[in-house]
PDB file of C-alpha atoms in Angstrom:
ATOM      1  CA  MET A 237     -76.395  18.532-188.678  1.00 80.00           C
ATOM      2  CA  LEU A 238     -75.210  16.417-185.760  1.00 91.00           C
ATOM      3  CA  VAL A 239     -78.600  16.135-184.061  1.00 95.00           C
ATOM      4  CA  PHE A 240     -82.107  16.065-185.505  1.00 95.00           C
ATOM      5  CA  GLY A 241     -85.627  15.482-184.294  1.00 93.00           C
ATOM      6  CA  PRO A 242     -87.090  14.115-182.220  1.00 95.00           C
ATOM      7  CA  VAL A 243     -88.823  11.941-184.771  1.00 94.00           C
ATOM      8  CA  PRO A 244     -91.609   9.476-184.042  1.00 93.00           C
ATOM      9  CA  SER A 245     -90.550   5.838-184.257  1.00 92.00           C
ATOM     10  CA  ARG A 246     -92.715   2.725-183.985  1.00 91.00           C
ATOM     11  CA  ARG A 247     -90.058   0.923-181.984  1.00 92.00           C
ATOM     12  CA  LEU A 248     -88.289   3.740-180.167  1.00 95.00           C
ATOM     13  CA  GLY A 249     -91.046   6.224-179.362  1.00 95.00           C
ATOM     14  CA  ARG A 250     -89.682   9.757-179.708  1.00 96.00           C
ATOM     15  CA  SER A 251     -86.146   9.401-180.973  1.00 97.00           C
ATOM     16  CA  LEU A 252     -83.525  12.138-181.118  1.00 97.00           C
ATOM     17  CA  GLY A 253     -81.285  11.288-184.070  1.00 96.00           C
ATOM     18  CA  ILE A 254     -77.504  11.540-183.888  1.00 97.00           C
ATOM     19  CA  ASN A 255     -75.610  11.879-187.153  1.00 94.00           C
ATOM     20  CA  ASN A 256     -72.124  10.837-186.001  1.00 96.00           C
ATOM     21  CA  ILE A 257     -70.890  10.096-189.547  1.00 92.00           C
ATOM     22  CA  PRO A 258     -70.823  12.577-192.454  1.00 89.00           C
ATOM     23  CA  PRO A 259     -73.000  11.536-195.400  1.00 86.00           C
ATOM     24  CA  LYS A 260     -72.108   8.331-197.187  1.00 89.00           C
ATOM     25  CA  HIS A 261     -69.185   7.039-195.188  1.00 93.00           C
ATOM     26  CA  CYS A 262     -70.294   3.440-195.298  1.00 95.00           C
ATOM     27  CA  SER A 263     -69.079  -0.125-195.665  1.00 95.00           C
ATOM     28  CA  TYR A 264     -71.900  -0.872-198.117  1.00 95.00           C
ATOM     29  CA  SER A 265     -73.325   0.761-201.220  1.00 93.00           C
ATOM     30  CA  CYS A 266     -76.802  -0.760-201.001  1.00 94.00           C
ATOM     31  CA  LEU A 267     -78.961  -0.684-204.087  1.00 92.00           C
ATOM     32  CA  TYR A 268     -81.869   0.754-202.107  1.00 93.00           C
ATOM     33  CA  CYS A 269     -80.057   3.338-199.953  1.00 90.00           C
ATOM     34  CA  GLN A 270     -82.186   6.457-199.468  1.00 87.00           C
ATOM     35  CA  VAL A 271     -79.022   8.576-199.199  1.00 86.00           C
ATOM     36  CA  GLY A 272     -77.752   7.400-202.589  1.00 86.00           C
ATOM     37  CA  PRO A 273     -74.744   5.361-203.705  1.00 87.00           C
ATOM     38  CA  THR A 274     -71.550   5.225-201.675  1.00 89.00           C
ATOM     39  CA  LYS A 275     -68.685   6.596-203.786  1.00 88.00           C
ATOM     40  CA  ALA A 276     -66.018   4.649-201.904  1.00 88.00           C
ATOM     41  CA  THR A 277     -66.900   1.986-199.341  1.00 91.00           C
ATOM     42  CA  GLU A 278     -64.727   1.717-196.249  1.00 91.00           C
ATOM     43  CA  THR A 279     -64.281  -0.491-193.192  1.00 95.00           C
ATOM     44  CA  GLN A 280     -61.619   1.308-191.157  1.00 94.00           C
ATOM     45  CA  PRO A 281     -63.087   3.279-188.222  1.00 95.00           C
ATOM     46  CA  ARG A 282     -61.813   6.825-187.923  1.00 94.00           C
ATOM     47  CA  THR A 283     -62.586  10.130-186.237  1.00 95.00           C
ATOM     48  CA  PHE A 284     -65.251  12.287-187.849  1.00 95.00           C
ATOM     49  CA  PHE A 285     -66.526  14.515-185.019  1.00 96.00           C
ATOM     50  CA  ARG A 286     -65.230  15.076-181.516  1.00 96.00           C
ATOM     51  CA  PRO A 287     -67.343  13.169-178.937  1.00 97.00           C
ATOM     52  CA  GLU A 288     -67.647  16.383-176.907  1.00 97.00           C
ATOM     53  CA  ALA A 289     -69.128  18.209-179.912  1.00 97.00           C
ATOM     54  CA  ILE A 290     -71.779  15.516-180.318  1.00 97.00           C
ATOM     55  CA  PHE A 291     -72.483  15.509-176.581  1.00 97.00           C
ATOM     56  CA  ASN A 292     -72.844  19.308-176.495  1.00 97.00           C
ATOM     57  CA  ALA A 293     -75.195  19.313-179.504  1.00 97.00           C
ATOM     58  CA  VAL A 294     -77.367  16.594-177.931  1.00 98.00           C
ATOM     59  CA  GLU A 295     -77.372  18.284-174.527  1.00 97.00           C
ATOM     60  CA  GLN A 296     -78.403  21.639-176.033  1.00 96.00           C
ATOM     61  CA  ARG A 297     -81.198  20.038-178.063  1.00 97.00           C
ATOM     62  CA  LEU A 298     -82.483  18.161-175.006  1.00 97.00           C
ATOM     63  CA  GLU A 299     -82.518  21.397-172.984  1.00 96.00           C
ATOM     64  CA  LYS A 300     -84.606  23.126-175.671  1.00 95.00           C
ATOM     65  CA  LEU A 301     -86.980  20.176-175.800  1.00 96.00           C
ATOM     66  CA  ARG A 302     -87.341  20.124-172.002  1.00 94.00           C
ATOM     67  CA  ASP A 303     -88.223  23.837-172.093  1.00 94.00           C
ATOM     68  CA  LEU A 304     -90.976  22.923-174.572  1.00 94.00           C
ATOM     69  CA  HIS A 305     -92.054  19.995-172.331  1.00 95.00           C
ATOM     70  CA  GLU A 306     -91.218  17.524-175.114  1.00 94.00           C
ATOM     71  CA  ALA A 307     -90.012  14.074-174.102  1.00 94.00           C
ATOM     72  CA  VAL A 308     -87.294  12.014-175.753  1.00 97.00           C
ATOM     73  CA  ASP A 309     -87.307   8.241-175.339  1.00 97.00           C
ATOM     74  CA  TYR A 310     -84.041   7.410-177.125  1.00 98.00           C
ATOM     75  CA  LEU A 311     -80.857   9.006-178.390  1.00 98.00           C
ATOM     76  CA  THR A 312     -80.388   7.140-181.653  1.00 98.00           C
ATOM     77  CA  PHE A 313     -77.222   6.820-183.694  1.00 97.00           C
ATOM     78  CA  VAL A 314     -78.699   6.739-187.188  1.00 92.00           C
ATOM     79  CA  PRO A 315     -76.308   8.625-189.474  1.00 89.00           C
ATOM     80  CA  ASP A 316     -76.128   8.906-193.257  1.00 89.00           C
ATOM     81  CA  GLY A 317     -73.598   6.052-193.186  1.00 92.00           C
ATOM     82  CA  GLU A 318     -72.474   3.250-190.856  1.00 96.00           C
ATOM     83  CA  PRO A 319     -72.238   4.473-187.214  1.00 97.00           C
ATOM     84  CA  THR A 320     -69.599   1.907-186.204  1.00 97.00           C
ATOM     85  CA  LEU A 321     -67.141   3.558-188.609  1.00 97.00           C
ATOM     86  CA  ASP A 322     -66.845   6.269-185.936  1.00 97.00           C
ATOM     87  CA  ALA A 323     -63.670   5.503-183.973  1.00 97.00           C
ATOM     88  CA  ASN A 324     -65.119   7.551-181.088  1.00 97.00           C
ATOM     89  CA  LEU A 325     -68.526   5.865-180.896  1.00 98.00           C
ATOM     90  CA  GLY A 326     -67.744   4.270-177.524  1.00 98.00           C
ATOM     91  CA  LYS A 327     -66.496   7.521-175.998  1.00 98.00           C
ATOM     92  CA  THR A 328     -69.554   9.358-177.320  1.00 98.00           C
ATOM     93  CA  ILE A 329     -71.911   6.766-175.812  1.00 98.00           C
ATOM     94  CA  GLU A 330     -70.081   7.079-172.475  1.00 98.00           C
ATOM     95  CA  LEU A 331     -70.583  10.845-172.495  1.00 98.00           C
ATOM     96  CA  LEU A 332     -74.252  10.588-173.488  1.00 98.00           C
ATOM     97  CA  ARG A 333     -74.949   8.118-170.644  1.00 96.00           C
ATOM     98  CA  GLY A 334     -74.808  11.108-168.287  1.00 95.00           C
ATOM     99  CA  LEU A 335     -77.949  12.553-169.909  1.00 97.00           C
ATOM    100  CA  ASN A 336     -80.108   9.682-168.580  1.00 95.00           C
ATOM    101  CA  VAL A 337     -81.792   8.884-171.903  1.00 97.00           C
ATOM    102  CA  LYS A 338     -81.691   5.400-173.415  1.00 98.00           C
ATOM    103  CA  ILE A 339     -79.287   4.918-176.319  1.00 98.00           C
ATOM    104  CA  ALA A 340     -79.986   3.117-179.594  1.00 98.00           C
ATOM    105  CA  VAL A 341     -77.683   2.274-182.504  1.00 98.00           C
ATOM    106  CA  ILE A 342     -78.931   1.326-185.959  1.00 97.00           C
ATOM    107  CA  SER A 343     -76.167  -0.542-187.814  1.00 97.00           C
ATOM    108  CA  ASN A 344     -75.781  -2.470-191.041  1.00 96.00           C
ATOM    109  CA  ALA A 345     -73.817  -5.052-188.976  1.00 97.00           C
ATOM    110  CA  SER A 346     -70.899  -5.093-191.416  1.00 97.00           C
ATOM    111  CA  LEU A 347     -68.278  -4.618-188.690  1.00 98.00           C
ATOM    112  CA  ILE A 348     -69.929  -6.760-185.982  1.00 98.00           C
ATOM    113  CA  TRP A 349     -67.371  -9.510-186.610  1.00 97.00           C
ATOM    114  CA  GLN A 350     -64.819  -7.299-184.820  1.00 97.00           C
ATOM    115  CA  SER A 351     -64.769  -7.866-181.062  1.00 96.00           C
ATOM    116  CA  ASN A 352     -64.139  -4.173-180.312  1.00 96.00           C
ATOM    117  CA  VAL A 353     -67.280  -3.203-182.286  1.00 97.00           C
ATOM    118  CA  ARG A 354     -69.324  -5.759-180.325  1.00 98.00           C
ATOM    119  CA  GLU A 355     -67.994  -4.316-177.047  1.00 97.00           C
ATOM    120  CA  ILE A 356     -68.950  -0.781-178.077  1.00 98.00           C
ATOM    121  CA  LEU A 357     -72.445  -1.802-179.197  1.00 98.00           C
ATOM    122  CA  LYS A 358     -72.990  -3.583-175.864  1.00 98.00           C
ATOM    123  CA  MET A 359     -72.921  -0.111-174.294  1.00 98.00           C
ATOM    124  CA  ALA A 360     -76.245   0.728-175.995  1.00 98.00           C
ATOM    125  CA  ASP A 361     -79.706  -0.134-174.693  1.00 98.00           C
ATOM    126  CA  TRP A 362     -81.187  -1.009-178.085  1.00 98.00           C
ATOM    127  CA  VAL A 363     -79.316  -2.202-181.187  1.00 98.00           C
ATOM    128  CA  SER A 364     -80.569  -2.934-184.680  1.00 97.00           C
ATOM    129  CA  LEU A 365     -78.360  -5.126-186.876  1.00 97.00           C
ATOM    130  CA  LYS A 366     -79.335  -5.431-190.520  1.00 94.00           C
ATOM    131  CA  ALA A 367     -78.907  -8.508-192.676  1.00 92.00           C
ATOM    132  CA  ASP A 368     -80.601  -8.323-196.077  1.00 94.00           C
ATOM    133  CA  SER A 369     -79.691 -11.894-196.957  1.00 95.00           C
ATOM    134  CA  VAL A 370     -77.861 -14.921-195.595  1.00 96.00           C
ATOM    135  CA  ASP A 371     -76.989 -15.980-199.140  1.00 96.00           C
ATOM    136  CA  ALA A 372     -73.599 -14.477-200.032  1.00 96.00           C
ATOM    137  CA  SER A 373     -74.370 -13.948-203.714  1.00 96.00           C
ATOM    138  CA  VAL A 374     -77.639 -12.133-202.929  1.00 97.00           C
ATOM    139  CA  TRP A 375     -75.930 -10.132-200.155  1.00 96.00           C
ATOM    140  CA  ARG A 376     -73.207  -8.988-202.585  1.00 96.00           C
ATOM    141  CA  ARG A 377     -75.755  -7.983-205.235  1.00 96.00           C
ATOM    142  CA  ILE A 378     -77.974  -6.034-202.833  1.00 95.00           C
ATOM    143  CA  ASN A 379     -75.481  -4.526-200.370  1.00 95.00           C
ATOM    144  CA  ARG A 380     -72.408  -4.217-202.599  1.00 95.00           C
ATOM    145  CA  PRO A 381     -70.062  -4.537-199.591  1.00 95.00           C
ATOM    146  CA  CYS A 382     -66.576  -3.129-199.235  1.00 94.00           C
ATOM    147  CA  GLU A 383     -63.809  -5.365-200.492  1.00 93.00           C
ATOM    148  CA  GLY A 384     -62.716  -7.813-197.798  1.00 94.00           C
ATOM    149  CA  LEU A 385     -66.033  -8.125-195.954  1.00 96.00           C
ATOM    150  CA  ASP A 386     -67.233 -11.687-195.512  1.00 97.00           C
ATOM    151  CA  LEU A 387     -70.875 -12.562-194.874  1.00 97.00           C
ATOM    152  CA  ASP A 388     -70.044 -15.647-192.780  1.00 97.00           C
ATOM    153  CA  ASP A 389     -67.879 -13.496-190.481  1.00 97.00           C
ATOM    154  CA  ILE A 390     -70.697 -10.960-190.145  1.00 97.00           C
ATOM    155  CA  LEU A 391     -73.314 -13.617-189.355  1.00 97.00           C
ATOM    156  CA  SER A 392     -70.982 -15.228-186.790  1.00 97.00           C
ATOM    157  CA  GLY A 393     -70.405 -11.804-185.236  1.00 97.00           C
ATOM    158  CA  MET A 394     -74.155 -11.236-185.018  1.00 97.00           C
ATOM    159  CA  LEU A 395     -74.576 -14.548-183.196  1.00 96.00           C
ATOM    160  CA  ALA A 396     -71.723 -13.756-180.803  1.00 97.00           C
ATOM    161  CA  PHE A 397     -73.179 -10.319-180.101  1.00 97.00           C
ATOM    162  CA  SER A 398     -76.674 -11.692-179.490  1.00 97.00           C
ATOM    163  CA  ALA A 399     -75.288 -14.154-176.937  1.00 96.00           C
ATOM    164  CA  ASP A 400     -73.635 -11.392-174.881  1.00 94.00           C
ATOM    165  CA  PHE A 401     -75.955  -8.393-175.317  1.00 97.00           C
ATOM    166  CA  ASN A 402     -78.294  -7.603-172.430  1.00 95.00           C
ATOM    167  CA  GLY A 403     -80.333  -4.887-174.169  1.00 96.00           C
ATOM    168  CA  THR A 404     -82.963  -5.060-176.895  1.00 94.00           C
ATOM    169  CA  LEU A 405     -81.716  -6.496-180.185  1.00 95.00           C
ATOM    170  CA  ARG A 406     -83.485  -6.164-183.544  1.00 92.00           C
ATOM    171  CA  CYS A 407     -82.205  -8.138-186.499  1.00 83.00           C
TER     172      CYS A 407
END
């Protein structure tokens, strides 16, 4: 299911969820993940769904909701994995901009150290970046990150993003 909801959200009002990543493609295998353990963590963005397919699914759902006089406050990338692993996230956001609904991205922040990921996330109106710990040993125990990820790089990337982002940032 590419699109679900809308669901009520304390922070986002009525949020239409976008599942741009198939289940459990993630850079972490967090102990507490509601979707379950990640079989193989990954950090290399790739194509999962065509941006046009996501756009069409969102557009059709919005049309049905408008017919029912139901409002949507945000289009929210909140997949069953890490949304920035989608190589087409930027293109998808560009397409969705034409629907005149604010865009949110909920990320585990694992790839925020990459400048291209920061540039893509700057296209959103609202971004949530998660950091369970600033202590590397605790972070490794809780998040069980993909080999090669470095907490200091992630935290530096979060700071760099926060300095340049003009939207709403939740950390």
